[in-house]
Tab-separated table of N, CA and C in Angstrom:
chain	number	residue	atom	x	y	z
A	1	LYS	N	0.884	-1.154	0.012
A	1	LYS	CA	0.005	-0.043	0.085
A	1	LYS	C	0.940	1.385	-0.020
A	2	ALA	N	0.365	2.282	-0.637
A	2	ALA	CA	1.077	3.625	-0.577
A	2	ALA	C	1.121	4.225	0.736
A	3	LYS	N	2.107	4.707	1.190
A	3	LYS	CA	2.117	5.644	2.399
A	3	LYS	C	2.548	6.862	2.227
A	4	ILE	N	1.532	7.756	2.004
A	4	ILE	CA	1.785	9.233	1.693
A	4	ILE	C	1.244	9.938	2.858
A	5	ALA	N	2.215	10.490	3.634
A	5	ALA	CA	1.910	11.079	4.833
A	5	ALA	C	0.868	12.190	4.839
A	6	ASN	N	1.135	13.172	3.921
A	6	ASN	CA	0.168	14.381	3.697
A	6	ASN	C	-0.128	14.432	2.251
A	7	PRO	N	-1.141	13.517	1.949
A	7	PRO	CA	-1.705	13.666	0.483
A	7	PRO	C	-2.340	14.979	0.214
A	8	SER	N	-2.139	15.381	-1.044
A	8	SER	CA	-2.790	16.585	-1.525
A	8	SER	C	-4.292	16.327	-1.561
A	9	ALA	N	-5.153	17.297	-1.664
A	9	ALA	CA	-6.498	17.339	-1.918
A	9	ALA	C	-6.755	16.716	-3.293
A	10	ALA	N	-5.946	16.898	-4.266
A	10	ALA	CA	-6.176	16.313	-5.600
A	10	ALA	C	-5.888	14.746	-5.585
A	11	LEU	N	-5.049	14.378	-4.603
A	11	LEU	CA	-4.722	12.737	-4.616
A	11	LEU	C	-6.046	12.193	-3.771
A	12	VAL	N	-6.430	12.889	-2.914
A	12	VAL	CA	-7.637	12.293	-2.129
A	12	VAL	C	-8.949	12.182	-3.117
A	13	LYS	N	-9.018	13.319	-3.840
A	13	LYS	CA	-10.322	13.261	-4.758
A	13	LYS	C	-10.013	12.215	-5.945
A	14	ALA	N	-8.786	12.052	-6.315
A	14	ALA	CA	-8.384	11.129	-7.451
A	14	ALA	C	-8.562	9.690	-6.942
A	15	THR	N	-8.351	9.407	-5.682
A	15	THR	CA	-8.493	8.096	-5.049
A	15	THR	C	-9.959	7.736	-4.801
A	16	LEU	N	-10.806	8.793	-4.418
A	16	LEU	CA	-12.283	8.530	-4.421
A	16	LEU	C	-12.775	8.263	-5.753
A	17	LEU	N	-12.473	9.133	-6.758
A	17	LEU	CA	-12.961	8.818	-8.123
A	17	LEU	C	-12.509	7.325	-8.604
A	18	HIS	N	-11.377	7.039	-8.277
A	18	HIS	CA	-10.699	5.758	-8.629
A	18	HIS	C	-11.487	4.498	-8.120
A	19	THR	N	-12.080	4.770	-6.903
A	19	THR	CA	-12.693	3.602	-6.334
A	19	THR	C	-14.244	3.584	-6.385
A	20	ALA	N	-14.784	4.611	-7.165
A	20	ALA	CA	-16.105	4.622	-7.435
A	20	ALA	C	-16.662	3.584	-8.366
A	21	VAL	N	-17.913	3.069	-8.323
A	21	VAL	CA	-18.384	1.916	-8.933
A	21	VAL	C	-19.241	2.485	-10.054
A	22	ASP	N	-18.844	2.065	-11.288
A	22	ASP	CA	-19.780	2.447	-12.603
A	22	ASP	C	-21.120	1.654	-12.396
A	23	MET	N	-22.106	2.514	-12.422
A	23	MET	CA	-23.513	1.853	-12.482
A	23	MET	C	-24.082	1.469	-13.698
A	24	TYR	N	-23.224	1.512	-14.817
A	24	TYR	CA	-23.908	1.303	-16.156
A	24	TYR	C	-24.175	-0.252	-16.035
A	25	PRO	N	-25.098	-0.805	-16.740
A	25	PRO	CA	-26.180	-0.032	-17.625
A	25	PRO	C	-27.328	0.291	-16.689
A	26	GLY	N	-27.176	0.247	-15.321
A	26	GLY	CA	-28.532	0.452	-14.458
A	26	GLY	C	-29.230	-0.644	-14.020
A	27	GLN	N	-30.227	-0.241	-13.270
A	27	GLN	CA	-31.110	-1.328	-12.732
A	27	GLN	C	-31.732	-2.361	-13.606
A	28	TYR	N	-32.265	-1.872	-14.736
A	28	TYR	CA	-33.054	-2.686	-15.714
A	28	TYR	C	-32.277	-2.926	-17.035
A	29	GLY	N	-30.932	-2.616	-17.100
A	29	GLY	CA	-30.254	-2.866	-18.232
A	29	GLY	C	-30.883	-2.487	-19.581
A	30	GLU	N	-30.589	-3.460	-20.548
A	30	GLU	CA	-31.135	-2.955	-21.923
A	30	GLU	C	-32.516	-2.727	-22.087
A	31	LEU	N	-33.440	-3.553	-21.362
A	31	LEU	CA	-34.784	-3.356	-21.354
A	31	LEU	C	-35.127	-1.849	-21.069
A	32	GLY	N	-34.493	-1.424	-19.981
A	32	GLY	CA	-34.808	-0.094	-19.519
A	32	GLY	C	-34.302	0.867	-20.529
A	33	ALA	N	-33.034	0.680	-21.058
A	33	ALA	CA	-32.421	1.676	-21.885
A	33	ALA	C	-33.372	1.919	-23.209
A	34	SER	N	-34.132	0.973	-23.620
A	34	SER	CA	-35.015	1.051	-24.791
A	34	SER	C	-36.139	2.124	-24.489
A	35	ARG	N	-36.338	2.303	-23.095
A	35	ARG	CA	-37.490	3.085	-22.515
A	35	ARG	C	-36.910	4.411	-22.112
A	36	GLY	N	-35.595	4.682	-22.194
A	36	GLY	CA	-34.997	5.895	-21.645
A	36	GLY	C	-34.816	5.831	-20.278
A	37	GLN	N	-34.827	4.702	-19.552
A	37	GLN	CA	-34.952	4.680	-17.962
A	37	GLN	C	-33.498	4.464	-17.533
A	38	GLU	N	-32.521	4.100	-18.423
A	38	GLU	CA	-31.239	3.638	-17.806
A	38	GLU	C	-30.232	4.462	-18.210
A	39	LEU	N	-28.994	4.055	-17.668
A	39	LEU	CA	-27.706	4.856	-18.085
A	39	LEU	C	-27.260	4.245	-19.417
A	40	LEU	N	-27.249	5.176	-20.446
A	40	LEU	CA	-26.918	4.893	-21.768
A	40	LEU	C	-25.588	4.778	-22.129
A	41	THR	N	-24.721	5.325	-21.203
A	41	THR	CA	-23.189	5.277	-21.454
A	41	THR	C	-22.463	4.940	-20.237
A	42	ARG	N	-21.299	4.501	-20.396
A	42	ARG	CA	-20.342	4.275	-19.218
A	42	ARG	C	-20.010	5.553	-18.626
A	43	ARG	N	-19.359	5.532	-17.514
A	43	ARG	CA	-19.032	6.664	-16.747
A	43	ARG	C	-17.750	7.397	-17.457
A	44	PRO	N	-17.495	8.654	-17.198
A	44	PRO	CA	-18.350	9.544	-16.522
A	44	PRO	C	-19.510	10.026	-17.422
A	45	ASN	N	-20.628	10.334	-16.969
A	45	ASN	CA	-21.732	10.775	-17.539
A	45	ASN	C	-22.584	11.782	-16.784
A	46	PHE	N	-23.490	12.360	-17.385
A	46	PHE	CA	-24.395	13.257	-16.639
A	46	PHE	C	-25.303	12.683	-15.678
A	47	ASP	N	-25.520	11.371	-15.916
A	47	ASP	CA	-26.528	10.687	-14.910
A	47	ASP	C	-25.854	10.208	-13.636
A	48	GLU	N	-24.684	9.767	-13.704
A	48	GLU	CA	-23.919	9.068	-12.479
A	48	GLU	C	-22.616	9.841	-12.124
A	49	GLY	N	-22.117	10.753	-12.999
A	49	GLY	CA	-20.865	11.340	-12.713
A	49	GLY	C	-19.748	10.134	-12.814
A	50	TYR	N	-18.982	9.961	-11.823
A	50	TYR	CA	-17.878	8.850	-12.010
A	50	TYR	C	-18.475	7.607	-11.432
A	51	GLY	N	-19.596	7.569	-10.895
A	51	GLY	CA	-20.240	6.538	-10.294
A	51	GLY	C	-20.578	6.594	-8.849
A	52	ARG	N	-20.853	5.436	-8.163
A	52	ARG	CA	-21.258	5.367	-6.763
A	52	ARG	C	-20.127	5.239	-5.976
A	53	MET	N	-19.775	6.222	-4.905
A	53	MET	CA	-18.831	6.159	-4.141
A	53	MET	C	-18.841	4.891	-3.196
A	54	ASP	N	-17.668	4.184	-3.114
A	54	ASP	CA	-17.595	2.949	-2.228
A	54	ASP	C	-16.146	2.992	-1.560
A	55	ILE	N	-16.202	3.571	-0.271
A	55	ILE	CA	-15.009	3.912	0.384
A	55	ILE	C	-14.578	2.597	0.701
A	56	THR	N	-15.090	1.377	0.750
A	56	THR	CA	-14.498	0.187	1.239
A	56	THR	C	-13.552	-0.094	0.181
A	57	ARG	N	-13.715	0.240	-0.989
A	57	ARG	CA	-12.696	-0.157	-2.066
A	57	ARG	C	-11.416	0.336	-2.015
A	58	ILE	N	-11.238	1.457	-1.271
A	58	ILE	CA	-9.894	2.019	-1.052
A	58	ILE	C	-8.965	0.975	-0.532
A	59	VAL	N	-9.406	0.264	0.470
A	59	VAL	CA	-8.566	-0.738	1.377
A	59	VAL	C	-8.415	-1.981	0.387
A	60	GLU	N	-9.160	-2.068	-0.651
A	60	GLU	CA	-9.016	-3.318	-1.364
A	60	GLU	C	-7.981	-3.077	-2.639
A	61	LEU	N	-7.411	-1.764	-2.894
A	61	LEU	CA	-6.500	-1.594	-3.858
A	61	LEU	C	-5.275	-2.370	-3.635
A	62	GLY	N	-4.931	-3.005	-4.711
A	62	GLY	CA	-3.723	-3.810	-4.664
A	62	GLY	C	-2.539	-3.180	-5.100
A	63	ALA	N	-1.481	-4.112	-5.237
A	63	ALA	CA	-0.176	-3.589	-5.626
A	63	ALA	C	-0.281	-3.049	-7.063
A	64	GLY	N	-1.102	-3.362	-7.834
A	64	GLY	CA	-1.251	-2.826	-9.251
A	64	GLY	C	-1.637	-1.365	-9.285
A	65	THR	N	-2.014	-0.749	-8.109
A	65	THR	CA	-2.570	0.542	-8.139
A	65	THR	C	-1.275	1.548	-7.642
A	66	GLN	N	-1.052	2.523	-8.475
A	66	GLN	CA	-0.004	3.507	-8.070
A	66	GLN	C	-0.597	4.872	-7.788
A	67	PHE	N	0.192	5.606	-6.977
A	67	PHE	CA	-0.357	6.913	-6.587
A	67	PHE	C	0.860	7.882	-6.889
A	68	VAL	N	0.405	8.813	-7.695
A	68	VAL	CA	1.491	9.890	-8.089
A	68	VAL	C	0.951	11.236	-7.456
A	69	ASP	N	1.595	11.956	-6.516
A	69	ASP	CA	1.199	13.189	-6.078
A	69	ASP	C	2.249	14.215	-6.493
A	70	ASN	N	2.143	14.862	-7.702
A	70	ASN	CA	3.075	15.628	-8.322
A	70	ASN	C	2.776	16.884	-7.851
A	71	ARG	N	3.516	17.495	-6.840
A	71	ARG	CA	3.363	18.806	-6.379
A	71	ARG	C	3.918	19.864	-7.097
A	72	SER	N	5.004	19.580	-8.010
A	72	SER	CA	5.746	20.429	-8.638
A	72	SER	C	4.935	20.781	-9.957
A	73	GLY	N	4.308	19.807	-10.493
A	73	GLY	CA	3.370	19.974	-11.548
A	73	GLY	C	3.999	20.077	-12.934
A	74	VAL	N	3.140	20.317	-14.019
A	74	VAL	CA	3.700	20.613	-15.308
A	74	VAL	C	3.243	22.007	-15.811
A	75	GLY	N	4.036	22.586	-16.605
A	75	GLY	CA	3.858	23.720	-17.203
A	75	GLY	C	3.155	23.698	-18.550
A	76	GLN	N	2.722	24.774	-19.271
A	76	GLN	CA	2.278	24.702	-20.580
A	76	GLN	C	3.264	24.090	-21.492
A	77	GLY	N	2.677	23.029	-22.249
A	77	GLY	CA	3.647	22.415	-23.267
A	77	GLY	C	4.556	21.342	-22.674
A	78	GLU	N	4.521	21.202	-21.206
A	78	GLU	CA	5.416	20.128	-20.647
A	78	GLU	C	4.485	18.963	-20.455
A	79	SER	N	5.187	17.736	-20.119
A	79	SER	CA	4.547	16.666	-19.821
A	79	SER	C	5.417	15.649	-18.964
A	80	THR	N	4.812	14.915	-18.174
A	80	THR	CA	5.379	13.821	-17.465
A	80	THR	C	4.743	12.492	-17.856
A	81	GLN	N	5.627	11.449	-17.679
A	81	GLN	CA	5.170	10.105	-18.046
A	81	GLN	C	5.317	9.036	-17.136
A	82	VAL	N	4.446	8.039	-17.019
A	82	VAL	CA	4.602	6.763	-16.262
A	82	VAL	C	4.401	5.629	-17.294
A	83	THR	N	5.193	4.619	-17.120
A	83	THR	CA	5.200	3.523	-18.179
A	83	THR	C	4.842	2.249	-17.280
A	84	PHE	N	4.087	1.338	-17.992
A	84	PHE	CA	3.810	0.114	-17.331
A	84	PHE	C	3.781	-0.981	-18.376
A	85	THR	N	3.892	-2.120	-18.035
A	85	THR	CA	3.840	-3.320	-19.007
A	85	THR	C	2.790	-4.207	-18.625
A	86	LEU	N	2.082	-4.744	-19.615
A	86	LEU	CA	1.309	-5.839	-19.380
A	86	LEU	C	1.701	-7.093	-20.104
A	87	ASN	N	2.204	-8.155	-19.509
A	87	ASN	CA	2.599	-9.356	-20.109
A	87	ASN	C	1.531	-10.118	-20.684
A	88	ARG	N	0.335	-9.985	-20.231
A	88	ARG	CA	-0.861	-10.736	-20.834
A	88	ARG	C	-1.892	-9.585	-20.975
A	89	PRO	N	-3.022	-9.802	-21.748
A	89	PRO	CA	-4.085	-8.913	-21.823
A	89	PRO	C	-4.577	-8.453	-20.388
A	90	GLY	N	-5.029	-7.128	-20.347
A	90	GLY	CA	-5.361	-6.832	-19.065
A	90	GLY	C	-6.268	-5.400	-19.018
A	91	MET	N	-6.080	-4.685	-18.098
A	91	MET	CA	-6.954	-3.449	-17.823
A	91	MET	C	-6.172	-2.225	-17.378
A	92	ILE	N	-6.684	-1.151	-17.531
A	92	ILE	CA	-6.270	0.105	-16.936
A	92	ILE	C	-7.346	1.059	-16.527
A	93	LEU	N	-7.238	1.546	-15.311
A	93	LEU	CA	-8.045	2.522	-14.890
A	93	LEU	C	-7.145	3.732	-14.358
A	94	ALA	N	-7.149	4.858	-14.915
A	94	ALA	CA	-6.416	6.036	-14.479
A	94	ALA	C	-7.257	7.318	-14.375
A	95	ASN	N	-7.114	7.931	-13.211
A	95	ASN	CA	-7.674	9.067	-12.854
A	95	ASN	C	-6.755	10.370	-12.565
A	96	LEU	N	-6.856	11.349	-13.269
A	96	LEU	CA	-6.084	12.483	-13.105
A	96	LEU	C	-6.830	13.513	-12.485
A	97	VAL	N	-6.342	14.188	-11.465
A	97	VAL	CA	-7.134	15.266	-10.874
A	97	VAL	C	-6.200	16.452	-10.430
A	98	TYR	N	-6.646	17.624	-10.588
A	98	TYR	CA	-5.871	18.762	-10.114
A	98	TYR	C	-6.668	19.766	-9.628
A	99	MET	N	-6.150	20.567	-8.671
A	99	MET	CA	-6.920	21.825	-8.026
A	99	MET	C	-6.712	22.997	-8.849
A	100	ASP	N	-7.662	23.421	-9.747
A	100	ASP	CA	-7.516	24.365	-10.760
A	100	ASP	C	-7.643	25.899	-9.990
A	101	ALA	N	-6.995	26.863	-10.731
A	101	ALA	CA	-6.916	28.213	-10.260
A	101	ALA	C	-8.430	28.647	-10.338
A	102	PRO	N	-8.798	29.588	-9.399
A	102	PRO	CA	-10.192	30.139	-9.525
A	102	PRO	C	-10.629	30.704	-10.855
A	103	GLY	N	-11.610	30.463	-11.563
A	103	GLY	CA	-11.923	31.058	-12.739
A	103	GLY	C	-12.874	32.302	-12.434
A	104	SER	N	-13.097	33.121	-13.548
A	104	SER	CA	-13.929	34.366	-13.454
A	104	SER	C	-15.288	33.843	-13.489
A	105	PRO	N	-16.243	34.639	-12.636
A	105	PRO	CA	-17.633	34.043	-12.618
A	105	PRO	C	-18.198	34.359	-13.956
A	106	ASN	N	-17.746	35.323	-14.799
A	106	ASN	CA	-18.345	35.710	-16.061
A	106	ASN	C	-17.832	34.702	-17.215
A	107	ALA	N	-16.830	33.921	-16.955
A	107	ALA	CA	-16.397	33.093	-17.935
A	107	ALA	C	-17.294	32.013	-18.608
A	108	SER	N	-17.448	31.918	-19.750
A	108	SER	CA	-18.183	30.890	-20.334
A	108	SER	C	-17.682	29.404	-19.948
A	109	VAL	N	-16.322	29.225	-19.807
A	109	VAL	CA	-15.880	27.899	-19.266
A	109	VAL	C	-14.979	28.364	-18.118
A	110	ALA	N	-15.330	27.703	-16.859
A	110	ALA	CA	-14.715	28.144	-15.670
A	110	ALA	C	-13.405	27.547	-15.424
A	111	LEU	N	-12.943	26.496	-16.390
A	111	LEU	CA	-11.625	25.917	-16.179
A	111	LEU	C	-10.487	26.922	-16.724
A	112	VAL	N	-9.493	27.124	-15.783
A	112	VAL	CA	-8.406	28.049	-16.058
A	112	VAL	C	-7.335	27.293	-16.581
A	113	ASN	N	-6.663	26.435	-15.741
A	113	ASN	CA	-5.577	25.532	-16.373
A	113	ASN	C	-6.164	24.289	-16.918
A	114	ASP	N	-5.634	23.543	-17.835
A	114	ASP	CA	-6.217	22.478	-18.519
A	114	ASP	C	-5.071	21.561	-18.843
A	115	LEU	N	-5.082	20.392	-17.940
A	115	LEU	CA	-4.161	19.444	-18.067
A	115	LEU	C	-4.771	18.190	-18.809
A	116	ASP	N	-4.031	17.417	-19.602
A	116	ASP	CA	-4.563	16.401	-20.494
A	116	ASP	C	-3.957	15.089	-19.963
A	117	LEU	N	-4.706	13.932	-20.122
A	117	LEU	CA	-4.300	12.622	-19.648
A	117	LEU	C	-4.344	11.826	-20.937
A	118	SER	N	-3.267	11.066	-21.411
A	118	SER	CA	-3.269	10.162	-22.471
A	118	SER	C	-2.648	8.946	-22.411
A	119	LEU	N	-3.015	7.785	-23.066
A	119	LEU	CA	-2.506	6.643	-22.958
A	119	LEU	C	-1.989	6.297	-24.361
A	120	THR	N	-0.851	5.866	-24.513
A	120	THR	CA	-0.077	5.339	-25.684
A	120	THR	C	0.386	3.856	-25.556
A	121	GLY	N	0.493	3.168	-26.642
A	121	GLY	CA	0.987	1.923	-26.609
A	121	GLY	C	0.092	1.040	-27.659
A	122	PRO	N	-0.135	-0.114	-27.444
A	122	PRO	CA	-0.907	-0.884	-28.365
A	122	PRO	C	-2.385	-0.445	-28.326
A	123	GLN	N	-2.813	0.201	-27.282
A	123	GLN	CA	-4.155	0.973	-27.383
A	123	GLN	C	-3.877	2.397	-27.101
A	124	VAL	N	-4.497	3.371	-27.725
A	124	VAL	CA	-4.367	4.735	-27.556
A	124	VAL	C	-5.643	5.374	-27.077
A	125	ALA	N	-5.578	6.338	-26.071
A	125	ALA	CA	-6.671	7.141	-25.659
A	125	ALA	C	-6.317	8.583	-25.382
A	126	THR	N	-7.111	9.474	-25.840
A	126	THR	CA	-6.692	10.927	-25.625
A	126	THR	C	-8.019	11.582	-25.200
A	127	PRO	N	-8.524	11.570	-23.944
A	127	PRO	CA	-9.810	12.204	-23.719
A	127	PRO	C	-9.995	13.717	-24.017
A	128	GLN	N	-8.989	14.435	-23.455
A	128	GLN	CA	-8.940	16.053	-23.597
A	128	GLN	C	-10.163	16.582	-23.253
A	129	ASP	N	-10.600	16.566	-21.927
A	129	ASP	CA	-11.568	17.172	-21.290
A	129	ASP	C	-11.273	18.562	-21.279
A	130	ARG	N	-12.011	19.629	-21.765
A	130	ARG	CA	-11.622	21.042	-21.752
A	130	ARG	C	-12.540	21.781	-20.719
A	131	ARG	N	-13.406	21.027	-19.924
A	131	ARG	CA	-14.384	21.717	-19.046
A	131	ARG	C	-14.015	21.320	-17.506
A	132	ASN	N	-13.452	20.162	-17.270
A	132	ASN	CA	-13.266	19.702	-15.959
A	132	ASN	C	-11.848	19.487	-15.536
A	133	ASN	N	-11.700	19.610	-14.126
A	133	ASN	CA	-10.241	19.522	-13.646
A	133	ASN	C	-9.852	17.931	-13.303
A	134	ASN	N	-10.590	17.113	-14.081
A	134	ASN	CA	-10.271	15.564	-13.928
A	134	ASN	C	-10.377	15.014	-15.205
A	135	GLU	N	-9.709	13.882	-15.435
A	135	GLU	CA	-9.841	13.198	-16.645
A	135	GLU	C	-9.831	11.639	-16.137
A	136	VAL	N	-10.360	10.724	-16.980
A	136	VAL	CA	-10.338	9.493	-16.694
A	136	VAL	C	-10.092	8.416	-18.018
A	137	ILE	N	-9.200	7.513	-17.767
A	137	ILE	CA	-9.129	6.582	-18.809
A	137	ILE	C	-9.345	5.171	-18.290
A	138	GLU	N	-10.281	4.415	-18.933
A	138	GLU	CA	-10.674	3.174	-18.485
A	138	GLU	C	-10.932	2.227	-19.595
A	139	TYR	N	-10.145	1.116	-19.596
A	139	TYR	CA	-10.178	0.099	-20.590
A	139	TYR	C	-10.069	-1.282	-19.904
A	140	SER	N	-10.867	-2.142	-20.345
A	140	SER	CA	-10.639	-3.612	-20.039
A	140	SER	C	-10.221	-4.279	-21.412
A	141	ASN	N	-9.799	-5.477	-21.410
A	141	ASN	CA	-9.293	-6.200	-22.611
A	141	ASN	C	-8.256	-5.496	-23.416
A	142	LEU	N	-7.282	-4.839	-22.589
A	142	LEU	CA	-6.204	-4.265	-23.401
A	142	LEU	C	-5.241	-5.465	-23.796
A	143	PRO	N	-4.666	-5.196	-24.984
A	143	PRO	CA	-3.716	-6.271	-25.593
A	143	PRO	C	-2.434	-6.128	-24.747
A	144	ALA	N	-1.782	-7.249	-24.631
A	144	ALA	CA	-0.327	-7.157	-23.889
A	144	ALA	C	0.496	-6.154	-24.594
A	145	GLY	N	1.235	-5.585	-23.821
A	145	GLY	CA	2.428	-4.552	-24.204
A	145	GLY	C	2.767	-3.619	-23.228
A	146	THR	N	3.644	-2.639	-23.696
A	146	THR	CA	4.074	-1.550	-22.956
A	146	THR	C	3.330	-0.466	-23.288
A	147	TYR	N	2.748	0.318	-22.115
A	147	TYR	CA	1.920	1.461	-22.303
A	147	TYR	C	2.598	2.609	-21.524
A	148	THR	N	2.225	3.843	-22.032
A	148	THR	CA	2.740	5.107	-21.221
A	148	THR	C	1.387	5.960	-21.061
A	149	LEU	N	1.354	6.316	-19.792
A	149	LEU	CA	0.368	7.452	-19.346
A	149	LEU	C	1.066	8.760	-19.447
A	150	THR	N	0.566	9.765	-20.132
A	150	THR	CA	1.233	10.993	-20.084
A	150	THR	C	0.213	12.066	-19.667
A	151	VAL	N	0.834	13.046	-18.719
A	151	VAL	CA	0.038	14.095	-18.282
A	151	VAL	C	0.721	15.360	-18.879
A	152	THR	N	-0.039	16.232	-19.545
A	152	THR	CA	0.378	17.179	-20.483
A	152	THR	C	-0.199	18.548	-20.084
A	153	GLY	N	0.569	19.620	-19.875
A	153	GLY	CA	0.058	20.946	-19.605
A	153	GLY	C	-0.415	21.475	-20.944
A	154	PHE	N	-1.812	21.416	-21.415
A	154	PHE	CA	-2.241	21.886	-22.530
A	154	PHE	C	-2.336	23.384	-22.428
A	155	LYS	N	-2.917	23.960	-21.369
A	155	LYS	CA	-2.984	25.397	-21.149
A	155	LYS	C	-2.902	25.535	-19.669
A	156	VAL	N	-1.772	26.435	-19.390
A	156	VAL	CA	-1.561	26.494	-17.879
A	156	VAL	C	-1.224	28.040	-17.596
A	157	PRO	N	-2.265	28.990	-17.798
A	157	PRO	CA	-1.942	30.589	-17.726
A	157	PRO	C	-1.575	30.786	-16.251
A	158	GLN	N	-2.065	30.028	-15.352
A	158	GLN	CA	-1.828	30.507	-13.844
A	158	GLN	C	-1.329	29.257	-13.158
A	159	GLY	N	-0.622	29.423	-12.217
A	159	GLY	CA	-0.040	28.303	-11.312
A	159	GLY	C	1.180	28.793	-10.721
A	160	LYS	N	1.482	27.961	-9.658
A	160	LYS	CA	2.930	28.278	-8.738
A	160	LYS	C	4.048	27.957	-9.823
A	161	ASN	N	4.830	29.072	-9.883
A	161	ASN	CA	5.965	29.075	-10.882
A	161	ASN	C	5.655	28.570	-12.392
A	162	GLY	N	4.368	28.867	-12.689
A	162	GLY	CA	3.945	28.660	-14.039
A	162	GLY	C	3.564	27.223	-14.379
A	163	LYS	N	3.352	26.471	-13.238
A	163	LYS	CA	3.000	24.982	-13.207
A	163	LYS	C	1.706	24.728	-12.615
A	164	GLN	N	1.132	23.574	-12.962
A	164	GLN	CA	-0.002	22.938	-12.213
A	164	GLN	C	0.312	21.697	-11.757
A	165	ALA	N	0.068	21.742	-10.302
A	165	ALA	CA	0.372	20.388	-9.546
A	165	ALA	C	-0.872	19.523	-9.853
A	166	TYR	N	-0.696	18.082	-9.826
A	166	TYR	CA	-1.681	17.296	-10.006
A	166	TYR	C	-1.555	15.936	-9.341
A	167	ALA	N	-2.473	15.113	-9.436
A	167	ALA	CA	-2.485	13.646	-8.584
A	167	ALA	C	-2.947	12.752	-9.868
A	168	LEU	N	-2.388	11.654	-9.841
A	168	LEU	CA	-2.731	10.609	-10.839
A	168	LEU	C	-2.727	9.361	-10.002
A	169	VAL	N	-3.976	8.665	-10.043
A	169	VAL	CA	-3.952	7.244	-9.418
A	169	VAL	C	-4.296	6.329	-10.706
A	170	TYR	N	-3.604	5.332	-10.681
A	170	TYR	CA	-3.932	4.384	-11.796
A	170	TYR	C	-3.580	2.927	-11.255
A	171	THR	N	-4.496	2.020	-11.965
A	171	THR	CA	-4.329	0.517	-11.656
A	171	THR	C	-4.296	-0.092	-13.039
A	172	ALA	N	-3.168	-0.855	-13.177
A	172	ALA	CA	-2.846	-1.489	-14.413
A	172	ALA	C	-2.783	-3.089	-13.881
A	173	ARG	N	-3.520	-3.747	-14.526
A	173	ARG	CA	-3.633	-5.270	-13.982
A	173	ARG	C	-3.842	-6.310	-15.167
A	174	GLU	N	-3.178	-7.352	-15.042
A	174	GLU	CA	-3.405	-8.344	-16.162
A	174	GLU	C	-4.477	-9.215	-15.810
A	175	ASN	N	-5.358	-9.658	-16.784
A	175	ASN	CA	-6.509	-10.538	-16.568
A	175	ASN	C	-6.146	-11.916	-15.882
């Protein structure tokens, strides 16, 4: 287990999002979906957000879960990377969270600093959320291979020393 004495607020939030349970497809599944009663997409979505919080899952996180509490952060155009290898097909769940600078009440988009999370390797993902201070990558059935998670400063106009601190929690596990 990770032993981080003073985790940042971003790391606490990333861990909570990481352990949330996706409620897709909902109580009635495909039958309810045809009637508009159910969750029509996987998380995150407008119906459930990141899912139902389940605090007990925090203690169940195994050795495949890594916690990155990067307090120095990344500046605009900069990136940091973590690499992992799946020797057999597997899964990845990665949550990036950062505490954004305060936005203007009159702004059409409240997000000030914008960090991106991407996955490269045999499977590629680039969510690029331009409205929220968190991003998620979640895949099951990944082919075996070496993967890289990259956190990039897409837009960082404000931040300590021109950088945005962040937290990344990810679980990579073979099936």
